[in-house]
């Protein structure tokens, strides 16, 4: 079985953002930006940043990873009908350099060029308050200003696309006292249930192999019992 890189890979006990929707940013109340919070005081909406969704005790998603991360680059064409990977992790069960790693799967919505079909830059703050989104709340101005500072062409037409990111969970893990037990993974409905292509004891079963193993175990126990019986019998005869 591929190694787990950390012995203390548990779910996050603190709340963490799992969804960030930039497309809803810019709404105002009485001409002013506002903030909304949930019952625990966490912001769920900011005029400057859009909607958020939080979750607690998030169980990581486990994937094979060889340490290589590929990012979507400026000007790179995307498919706006699909979820766009801001980054993509590489690795597979057949890659000897891969290990099973825990990841936070971050989802959201971001701006893209509706004509050229690539992600775009925005100017969110700065001395030019007329173009900075956090002061003018105009996507049109903020995107034009942001793209003007890049070397990527911009059509002036924008939309928002679903995106995802994979964040290796290498910090903010639970304390050692709450480390995973063996059956957290070695079980039919354990944390590695979604990973396939390899045999995981306690999760996977092969009927023939299991039967042969049980038969060998039964024969071994029978041989031990027979050996013990013979020794007891010989001991009694010696005493007699």
PDB file of N, CA and C in Angstrom, residues 111-195:
ATOM      1  N   UNK A 111     -13.771  35.452 -12.488  1.00  0.00           N
ATOM      2  CA  UNK A 111     -14.012  36.145 -13.753  1.00  0.00           C
ATOM      3  C   UNK A 111     -13.149  35.562 -14.866  1.00  0.00           C
ATOM      4  N   UNK A 112     -13.706  35.569 -16.079  1.00  0.00           N
ATOM      5  CA  UNK A 112     -12.943  35.136 -17.250  1.00  0.00           C
ATOM      6  C   UNK A 112     -13.360  35.968 -18.458  1.00  0.00           C
ATOM      7  N   UNK A 113     -12.530  35.961 -19.488  1.00  0.00           N
ATOM      8  CA  UNK A 113     -12.815  36.685 -20.722  1.00  0.00           C
ATOM      9  C   UNK A 113     -13.797  35.861 -21.537  1.00  0.00           C
ATOM     10  N   UNK A 114     -14.988  36.385 -21.750  1.00  0.00           N
ATOM     11  CA  UNK A 114     -16.046  35.629 -22.418  1.00  0.00           C
ATOM     12  C   UNK A 114     -15.761  35.397 -23.895  1.00  0.00           C
ATOM     13  N   UNK A 115     -14.901  36.209 -24.505  1.00  0.00           N
ATOM     14  CA  UNK A 115     -14.563  36.030 -25.920  1.00  0.00           C
ATOM     15  C   UNK A 115     -13.314  35.171 -26.104  1.00  0.00           C
ATOM     16  N   UNK A 116     -12.253  35.525 -25.410  1.00  0.00           N
ATOM     17  CA  UNK A 116     -10.992  34.791 -25.551  1.00  0.00           C
ATOM     18  C   UNK A 116     -10.950  33.522 -24.699  1.00  0.00           C
ATOM     19  N   UNK A 117     -11.857  33.402 -23.763  1.00  0.00           N
ATOM     20  CA  UNK A 117     -11.984  32.214 -22.905  1.00  0.00           C
ATOM     21  C   UNK A 117     -10.685  31.923 -22.143  1.00  0.00           C
ATOM     22  N   UNK A 118     -10.277  32.894 -21.348  1.00  0.00           N
ATOM     23  CA  UNK A 118      -9.179  32.695 -20.413  1.00  0.00           C
ATOM     24  C   UNK A 118      -9.480  33.483 -19.139  1.00  0.00           C
ATOM     25  N   UNK A 119      -8.879  33.063 -18.050  1.00  0.00           N
ATOM     26  CA  UNK A 119      -9.070  33.773 -16.787  1.00  0.00           C
ATOM     27  C   UNK A 119      -8.453  35.163 -16.883  1.00  0.00           C
ATOM     28  N   UNK A 120      -9.002  36.107 -16.121  1.00  0.00           N
ATOM     29  CA  UNK A 120      -8.550  37.492 -16.223  1.00  0.00           C
ATOM     30  C   UNK A 120      -8.124  38.028 -14.860  1.00  0.00           C
ATOM     31  N   UNK A 121      -7.326  39.102 -14.914  1.00  0.00           N
ATOM     32  CA  UNK A 121      -6.873  39.792 -13.721  1.00  0.00           C
ATOM     33  C   UNK A 121      -7.836  40.934 -13.398  1.00  0.00           C
ATOM     34  N   UNK A 122      -7.935  41.251 -12.131  1.00  0.00           N
ATOM     35  CA  UNK A 122      -8.735  42.409 -11.724  1.00  0.00           C
ATOM     36  C   UNK A 122      -7.910  43.279 -10.785  1.00  0.00           C
ATOM     37  N   UNK A 123      -8.156  44.552 -10.806  1.00  0.00           N
ATOM     38  CA  UNK A 123      -7.530  45.465  -9.847  1.00  0.00           C
ATOM     39  C   UNK A 123      -8.515  45.653  -8.705  1.00  0.00           C
ATOM     40  N   UNK A 124      -8.184  45.082  -7.551  1.00  0.00           N
ATOM     41  CA  UNK A 124      -9.120  45.150  -6.430  1.00  0.00           C
ATOM     42  C   UNK A 124      -8.862  46.345  -5.515  1.00  0.00           C
ATOM     43  N   UNK A 125      -7.641  46.830  -5.454  1.00  0.00           N
ATOM     44  CA  UNK A 125      -7.366  47.987  -4.606  1.00  0.00           C
ATOM     45  C   UNK A 125      -6.205  48.774  -5.206  1.00  0.00           C
ATOM     46  N   UNK A 126      -5.924  49.936  -4.640  1.00  0.00           N
ATOM     47  CA  UNK A 126      -4.818  50.758  -5.108  1.00  0.00           C
ATOM     48  C   UNK A 126      -5.156  52.229  -5.027  1.00  0.00           C
ATOM     49  N   UNK A 127      -4.193  53.074  -5.360  1.00  0.00           N
ATOM     50  CA  UNK A 127      -4.403  54.523  -5.270  1.00  0.00           C
ATOM     51  C   UNK A 127      -5.440  55.048  -6.249  1.00  0.00           C
ATOM     52  N   UNK A 128      -5.625  54.340  -7.364  1.00  0.00           N
ATOM     53  CA  UNK A 128      -6.620  54.782  -8.342  1.00  0.00           C
ATOM     54  C   UNK A 128      -7.981  54.234  -7.920  1.00  0.00           C
ATOM     55  N   UNK A 129      -8.684  54.978  -7.121  1.00  0.00           N
ATOM     56  CA  UNK A 129      -9.953  54.509  -6.579  1.00  0.00           C
ATOM     57  C   UNK A 129     -11.053  54.396  -7.631  1.00  0.00           C
ATOM     58  N   UNK A 130     -10.846  54.992  -8.786  1.00  0.00           N
ATOM     59  CA  UNK A 130     -11.864  54.914  -9.829  1.00  0.00           C
ATOM     60  C   UNK A 130     -11.853  53.559 -10.520  1.00  0.00           C
ATOM     61  N   UNK A 131     -10.712  52.880 -10.494  1.00  0.00           N
ATOM     62  CA  UNK A 131     -10.628  51.579 -11.159  1.00  0.00           C
ATOM     63  C   UNK A 131     -10.524  50.424 -10.172  1.00  0.00           C
ATOM     64  N   UNK A 132     -10.187  50.694  -8.910  1.00  0.00           N
ATOM     65  CA  UNK A 132     -10.059  49.626  -7.917  1.00  0.00           C
ATOM     66  C   UNK A 132     -11.442  49.116  -7.514  1.00  0.00           C
ATOM     67  N   UNK A 133     -11.636  47.817  -7.597  1.00  0.00           N
ATOM     68  CA  UNK A 133     -12.954  47.232  -7.339  1.00  0.00           C
ATOM     69  C   UNK A 133     -13.442  47.506  -5.922  1.00  0.00           C
ATOM     70  N   UNK A 134     -12.534  47.511  -4.946  1.00  0.00           N
ATOM     71  CA  UNK A 134     -12.950  47.671  -3.558  1.00  0.00           C
ATOM     72  C   UNK A 134     -13.410  49.091  -3.232  1.00  0.00           C
ATOM     73  N   UNK A 135     -13.252  49.993  -4.183  1.00  0.00           N
ATOM     74  CA  UNK A 135     -13.758  51.348  -3.969  1.00  0.00           C
ATOM     75  C   UNK A 135     -14.821  51.748  -4.986  1.00  0.00           C
ATOM     76  N   UNK A 136     -14.745  51.161  -6.204  1.00  0.00           N
ATOM     77  CA  UNK A 136     -15.771  51.539  -7.197  1.00  0.00           C
ATOM     78  C   UNK A 136     -16.826  50.456  -7.406  1.00  0.00           C
ATOM     79  N   UNK A 137     -16.512  49.224  -7.014  1.00  0.00           N
ATOM     80  CA  UNK A 137     -17.427  48.091  -7.123  1.00  0.00           C
ATOM     81  C   UNK A 137     -17.941  47.900  -8.557  1.00  0.00           C
ATOM     82  N   UNK A 138     -17.089  48.189  -9.502  1.00  0.00           N
ATOM     83  CA  UNK A 138     -17.412  48.005 -10.921  1.00  0.00           C
ATOM     84  C   UNK A 138     -16.478  46.959 -11.509  1.00  0.00           C
ATOM     85  N   UNK A 139     -17.035  45.790 -11.841  1.00  0.00           N
ATOM     86  CA  UNK A 139     -16.211  44.756 -12.451  1.00  0.00           C
ATOM     87  C   UNK A 139     -15.648  45.217 -13.788  1.00  0.00           C
ATOM     88  N   UNK A 140     -16.431  45.933 -14.545  1.00  0.00           N
ATOM     89  CA  UNK A 140     -15.987  46.384 -15.857  1.00  0.00           C
ATOM     90  C   UNK A 140     -14.707  47.217 -15.737  1.00  0.00           C
ATOM     91  N   UNK A 141     -14.703  48.185 -14.840  1.00  0.00           N
ATOM     92  CA  UNK A 141     -13.521  49.029 -14.665  1.00  0.00           C
ATOM     93  C   UNK A 141     -12.356  48.245 -14.057  1.00  0.00           C
ATOM     94  N   UNK A 142     -12.640  47.433 -13.049  1.00  0.00           N
ATOM     95  CA  UNK A 142     -11.579  46.706 -12.347  1.00  0.00           C
ATOM     96  C   UNK A 142     -10.886  45.696 -13.256  1.00  0.00           C
ATOM     97  N   UNK A 143     -11.655  45.008 -14.105  1.00  0.00           N
ATOM     98  CA  UNK A 143     -11.064  44.022 -15.004  1.00  0.00           C
ATOM     99  C   UNK A 143     -10.260  44.702 -16.112  1.00  0.00           C
ATOM    100  N   UNK A 144     -10.776  45.777 -16.660  1.00  0.00           N
ATOM    101  CA  UNK A 144     -10.025  46.500 -17.692  1.00  0.00           C
ATOM    102  C   UNK A 144      -8.712  47.023 -17.137  1.00  0.00           C
ATOM    103  N   UNK A 145      -8.731  47.560 -15.909  1.00  0.00           N
ATOM    104  CA  UNK A 145      -7.516  48.075 -15.295  1.00  0.00           C
ATOM    105  C   UNK A 145      -6.525  46.951 -15.007  1.00  0.00           C
ATOM    106  N   UNK A 146      -7.040  45.816 -14.485  1.00  0.00           N
ATOM    107  CA  UNK A 146      -6.162  44.692 -14.185  1.00  0.00           C
ATOM    108  C   UNK A 146      -5.529  44.103 -15.427  1.00  0.00           C
ATOM    109  N   UNK A 147      -6.303  43.937 -16.487  1.00  0.00           N
ATOM    110  CA  UNK A 147      -5.774  43.354 -17.721  1.00  0.00           C
ATOM    111  C   UNK A 147      -4.837  44.313 -18.441  1.00  0.00           C
ATOM    112  N   UNK A 148      -5.045  45.617 -18.252  1.00  0.00           N
ATOM    113  CA  UNK A 148      -4.160  46.600 -18.892  1.00  0.00           C
ATOM    114  C   UNK A 148      -2.741  46.493 -18.359  1.00  0.00           C
ATOM    115  N   UNK A 149      -2.589  45.970 -17.153  1.00  0.00           N
ATOM    116  CA  UNK A 149      -1.268  45.824 -16.542  1.00  0.00           C
ATOM    117  C   UNK A 149      -0.638  44.469 -16.863  1.00  0.00           C
ATOM    118  N   UNK A 150      -1.305  43.648 -17.668  1.00  0.00           N
ATOM    119  CA  UNK A 150      -0.766  42.349 -18.057  1.00  0.00           C
ATOM    120  C   UNK A 150      -0.411  42.381 -19.545  1.00  0.00           C
ATOM    121  N   UNK A 151       0.193  41.305 -20.024  1.00  0.00           N
ATOM    122  CA  UNK A 151       0.513  41.215 -21.442  1.00  0.00           C
ATOM    123  C   UNK A 151      -0.474  40.297 -22.176  1.00  0.00           C
ATOM    124  N   UNK A 152      -1.641  40.088 -21.563  1.00  0.00           N
ATOM    125  CA  UNK A 152      -2.682  39.250 -22.153  1.00  0.00           C
ATOM    126  C   UNK A 152      -3.776  40.151 -22.728  1.00  0.00           C
ATOM    127  N   UNK A 153      -4.183  39.870 -23.946  1.00  0.00           N
ATOM    128  CA  UNK A 153      -5.234  40.672 -24.581  1.00  0.00           C
ATOM    129  C   UNK A 153      -6.560  40.475 -23.855  1.00  0.00           C
ATOM    130  N   UNK A 154      -7.373  41.518 -23.841  1.00  0.00           N
ATOM    131  CA  UNK A 154      -8.676  41.467 -23.161  1.00  0.00           C
ATOM    132  C   UNK A 154      -9.743  42.015 -24.096  1.00  0.00           C
ATOM    133  N   UNK A 155     -10.832  41.256 -24.241  1.00  0.00           N
ATOM    134  CA  UNK A 155     -11.895  41.635 -25.167  1.00  0.00           C
ATOM    135  C   UNK A 155     -12.814  42.704 -24.593  1.00  0.00           C
ATOM    136  N   UNK A 156     -12.834  42.831 -23.282  1.00  0.00           N
ATOM    137  CA  UNK A 156     -13.761  43.751 -22.642  1.00  0.00           C
ATOM    138  C   UNK A 156     -15.077  43.116 -22.267  1.00  0.00           C
ATOM    139  N   UNK A 157     -15.261  41.850 -22.647  1.00  0.00           N
ATOM    140  CA  UNK A 157     -16.477  41.106 -22.297  1.00  0.00           C
ATOM    141  C   UNK A 157     -16.107  40.026 -21.286  1.00  0.00           C
ATOM    142  N   UNK A 158     -16.805  39.994 -20.192  1.00  0.00           N
ATOM    143  CA  UNK A 158     -16.445  39.044 -19.147  1.00  0.00           C
ATOM    144  C   UNK A 158     -17.657  38.256 -18.649  1.00  0.00           C
ATOM    145  N   UNK A 159     -17.346  37.165 -17.997  1.00  0.00           N
ATOM    146  CA  UNK A 159     -18.352  36.340 -17.333  1.00  0.00           C
ATOM    147  C   UNK A 159     -17.682  35.702 -16.130  1.00  0.00           C
ATOM    148  N   UNK A 160     -18.378  34.754 -15.500  1.00  0.00           N
ATOM    149  CA  UNK A 160     -17.812  34.068 -14.343  1.00  0.00           C
ATOM    150  C   UNK A 160     -17.908  32.566 -14.554  1.00  0.00           C
ATOM    151  N   UNK A 161     -16.873  31.869 -14.155  1.00  0.00           N
ATOM    152  CA  UNK A 161     -16.768  30.441 -14.395  1.00  0.00           C
ATOM    153  C   UNK A 161     -16.481  29.719 -13.083  1.00  0.00           C
ATOM    154  N   UNK A 162     -16.994  28.495 -12.953  1.00  0.00           N
ATOM    155  CA  UNK A 162     -16.713  27.670 -11.777  1.00  0.00           C
ATOM    156  C   UNK A 162     -15.247  27.230 -11.792  1.00  0.00           C
ATOM    157  N   UNK A 163     -14.606  27.302 -10.645  1.00  0.00           N
ATOM    158  CA  UNK A 163     -13.195  26.930 -10.548  1.00  0.00           C
ATOM    159  C   UNK A 163     -12.971  26.007  -9.355  1.00  0.00           C
ATOM    160  N   UNK A 164     -11.811  25.364  -9.353  1.00  0.00           N
ATOM    161  CA  UNK A 164     -11.424  24.511  -8.237  1.00  0.00           C
ATOM    162  C   UNK A 164      -9.926  24.610  -8.011  1.00  0.00           C
ATOM    163  N   UNK A 165      -9.536  24.392  -6.764  1.00  0.00           N
ATOM    164  CA  UNK A 165      -8.125  24.341  -6.394  1.00  0.00           C
ATOM    165  C   UNK A 165      -7.909  23.183  -5.426  1.00  0.00           C
ATOM    166  N   UNK A 166      -6.710  22.588  -5.499  1.00  0.00           N
ATOM    167  CA  UNK A 166      -6.336  21.501  -4.599  1.00  0.00           C
ATOM    168  C   UNK A 166      -5.217  21.999  -3.690  1.00  0.00           C
ATOM    169  N   UNK A 167      -5.480  22.013  -2.379  1.00  0.00           N
ATOM    170  CA  UNK A 167      -4.516  22.508  -1.400  1.00  0.00           C
ATOM    171  C   UNK A 167      -4.026  21.334  -0.548  1.00  0.00           C
ATOM    172  N   UNK A 168      -2.741  20.966  -0.645  1.00  0.00           N
ATOM    173  CA  UNK A 168      -2.230  19.893   0.219  1.00  0.00           C
ATOM    174  C   UNK A 168      -2.405  20.254   1.693  1.00  0.00           C
ATOM    175  N   UNK A 169      -2.940  19.341   2.464  1.00  0.00           N
ATOM    176  CA  UNK A 169      -3.181  19.596   3.882  1.00  0.00           C
ATOM    177  C   UNK A 169      -1.919  19.218   4.657  1.00  0.00           C
ATOM    178  N   UNK A 170      -0.984  20.159   4.724  1.00  0.00           N
ATOM    179  CA  UNK A 170       0.289  19.903   5.401  1.00  0.00           C
ATOM    180  C   UNK A 170       0.417  20.685   6.699  1.00  0.00           C
ATOM    181  N   UNK A 171      -0.638  21.408   7.063  1.00  0.00           N
ATOM    182  CA  UNK A 171      -0.631  22.117   8.328  1.00  0.00           C
ATOM    183  C   UNK A 171      -2.086  22.239   8.792  1.00  0.00           C
ATOM    184  N   UNK A 172      -2.272  22.803   9.963  1.00  0.00           N
ATOM    185  CA  UNK A 172      -3.615  22.945  10.545  1.00  0.00           C
ATOM    186  C   UNK A 172      -4.298  21.589  10.723  1.00  0.00           C
ATOM    187  N   UNK A 173      -3.506  20.546  11.018  1.00  0.00           N
ATOM    188  CA  UNK A 173      -4.088  19.230  11.240  1.00  0.00           C
ATOM    189  C   UNK A 173      -4.434  19.072  12.717  1.00  0.00           C
ATOM    190  N   UNK A 174      -5.191  18.036  13.026  1.00  0.00           N
ATOM    191  CA  UNK A 174      -5.597  17.796  14.408  1.00  0.00           C
ATOM    192  C   UNK A 174      -4.399  17.359  15.251  1.00  0.00           C
ATOM    193  N   UNK A 175      -4.479  17.483  16.572  1.00  0.00           N
ATOM    194  CA  UNK A 175      -3.369  17.084  17.448  1.00  0.00           C
ATOM    195  C   UNK A 175      -3.155  15.581  17.426  1.00  0.00           C
ATOM    196  N   UNK A 176      -1.980  15.173  17.908  1.00  0.00           N
ATOM    197  CA  UNK A 176      -1.594  13.760  17.862  1.00  0.00           C
ATOM    198  C   UNK A 176      -2.596  12.871  18.587  1.00  0.00           C
ATOM    199  N   UNK A 177      -3.212  13.395  19.628  1.00  0.00           N
ATOM    200  CA  UNK A 177      -4.168  12.590  20.393  1.00  0.00           C
ATOM    201  C   UNK A 177      -5.382  12.200  19.558  1.00  0.00           C
ATOM    202  N   UNK A 178      -5.600  12.924  18.453  1.00  0.00           N
ATOM    203  CA  UNK A 178      -6.744  12.621  17.589  1.00  0.00           C
ATOM    204  C   UNK A 178      -6.303  12.073  16.246  1.00  0.00           C
ATOM    205  N   UNK A 179      -5.114  11.466  16.222  1.00  0.00           N
ATOM    206  CA  UNK A 179      -4.608  10.881  14.984  1.00  0.00           C
ATOM    207  C   UNK A 179      -5.524   9.762  14.506  1.00  0.00           C
ATOM    208  N   UNK A 180      -5.469   9.491  13.214  1.00  0.00           N
ATOM    209  CA  UNK A 180      -6.307   8.443  12.643  1.00  0.00           C
ATOM    210  C   UNK A 180      -5.931   7.078  13.184  1.00  0.00           C
ATOM    211  N   UNK A 181      -6.931   6.206  13.292  1.00  0.00           N
ATOM    212  CA  UNK A 181      -6.709   4.809  13.644  1.00  0.00           C
ATOM    213  C   UNK A 181      -6.584   3.996  12.366  1.00  0.00           C
ATOM    214  N   UNK A 182      -6.120   2.758  12.504  1.00  0.00           N
ATOM    215  CA  UNK A 182      -5.922   1.908  11.324  1.00  0.00           C
ATOM    216  C   UNK A 182      -7.205   1.762  10.512  1.00  0.00           C
ATOM    217  N   UNK A 183      -8.334   1.554  11.218  1.00  0.00           N
ATOM    218  CA  UNK A 183      -9.573   1.311  10.496  1.00  0.00           C
ATOM    219  C   UNK A 183     -10.179   2.580   9.903  1.00  0.00           C
ATOM    220  N   UNK A 184      -9.508   3.726  10.100  1.00  0.00           N
ATOM    221  CA  UNK A 184      -9.979   4.931   9.418  1.00  0.00           C
ATOM    222  C   UNK A 184      -9.814   4.782   7.913  1.00  0.00           C
ATOM    223  N   UNK A 185      -8.799   4.021   7.508  1.00  0.00           N
ATOM    224  CA  UNK A 185      -8.550   3.771   6.084  1.00  0.00           C
ATOM    225  C   UNK A 185      -8.780   2.317   5.708  1.00  0.00           C
ATOM    226  N   UNK A 186      -8.363   1.406   6.592  1.00  0.00           N
ATOM    227  CA  UNK A 186      -8.479  -0.017   6.298  1.00  0.00           C
ATOM    228  C   UNK A 186      -9.881  -0.527   6.638  1.00  0.00           C
ATOM    229  N   UNK A 187     -10.852  -0.044   5.888  1.00  0.00           N
ATOM    230  CA  UNK A 187     -12.251  -0.433   6.069  1.00  0.00           C
ATOM    231  C   UNK A 187     -12.972  -0.227   4.745  1.00  0.00           C
ATOM    232  N   UNK A 188     -14.052  -0.937   4.565  1.00  0.00           N
ATOM    233  CA  UNK A 188     -14.769  -0.873   3.294  1.00  0.00           C
ATOM    234  C   UNK A 188     -15.344   0.512   3.027  1.00  0.00           C
ATOM    235  N   UNK A 189     -15.709   1.223   4.095  1.00  0.00           N
ATOM    236  CA  UNK A 189     -16.245   2.569   3.950  1.00  0.00           C
ATOM    237  C   UNK A 189     -15.294   3.596   4.550  1.00  0.00           C
ATOM    238  N   UNK A 190     -13.990   3.291   4.544  1.00  0.00           N
ATOM    239  CA  UNK A 190     -12.993   4.179   5.128  1.00  0.00           C
ATOM    240  C   UNK A 190     -12.662   5.361   4.241  1.00  0.00           C
ATOM    241  N   UNK A 191     -11.662   6.125   4.656  1.00  0.00           N
ATOM    242  CA  UNK A 191     -11.319   7.353   3.949  1.00  0.00           C
ATOM    243  C   UNK A 191     -10.740   7.111   2.560  1.00  0.00           C
ATOM    244  N   UNK A 192     -10.216   5.943   2.321  1.00  0.00           N
ATOM    245  CA  UNK A 192      -9.616   5.655   1.016  1.00  0.00           C
ATOM    246  C   UNK A 192     -10.542   4.843   0.125  1.00  0.00           C
ATOM    247  N   UNK A 193     -11.817   4.831   0.459  1.00  0.00           N
ATOM    248  CA  UNK A 193     -12.768   4.026  -0.310  1.00  0.00           C
ATOM    249  C   UNK A 193     -12.847   4.459  -1.773  1.00  0.00           C
ATOM    250  N   UNK A 194     -12.597   5.750  -2.047  1.00  0.00           N
ATOM    251  CA  UNK A 194     -12.734   6.252  -3.417  1.00  0.00           C
ATOM    252  C   UNK A 194     -11.505   5.969  -4.278  1.00  0.00           C
ATOM    253  N   UNK A 195     -10.396   5.574  -3.669  1.00  0.00           N
ATOM    254  CA  UNK A 195      -9.183   5.284  -4.429  1.00  0.00           C
ATOM    255  C   UNK A 195      -9.181   3.830  -4.859  1.00  0.00           C
TER     256      UNK A 195
END
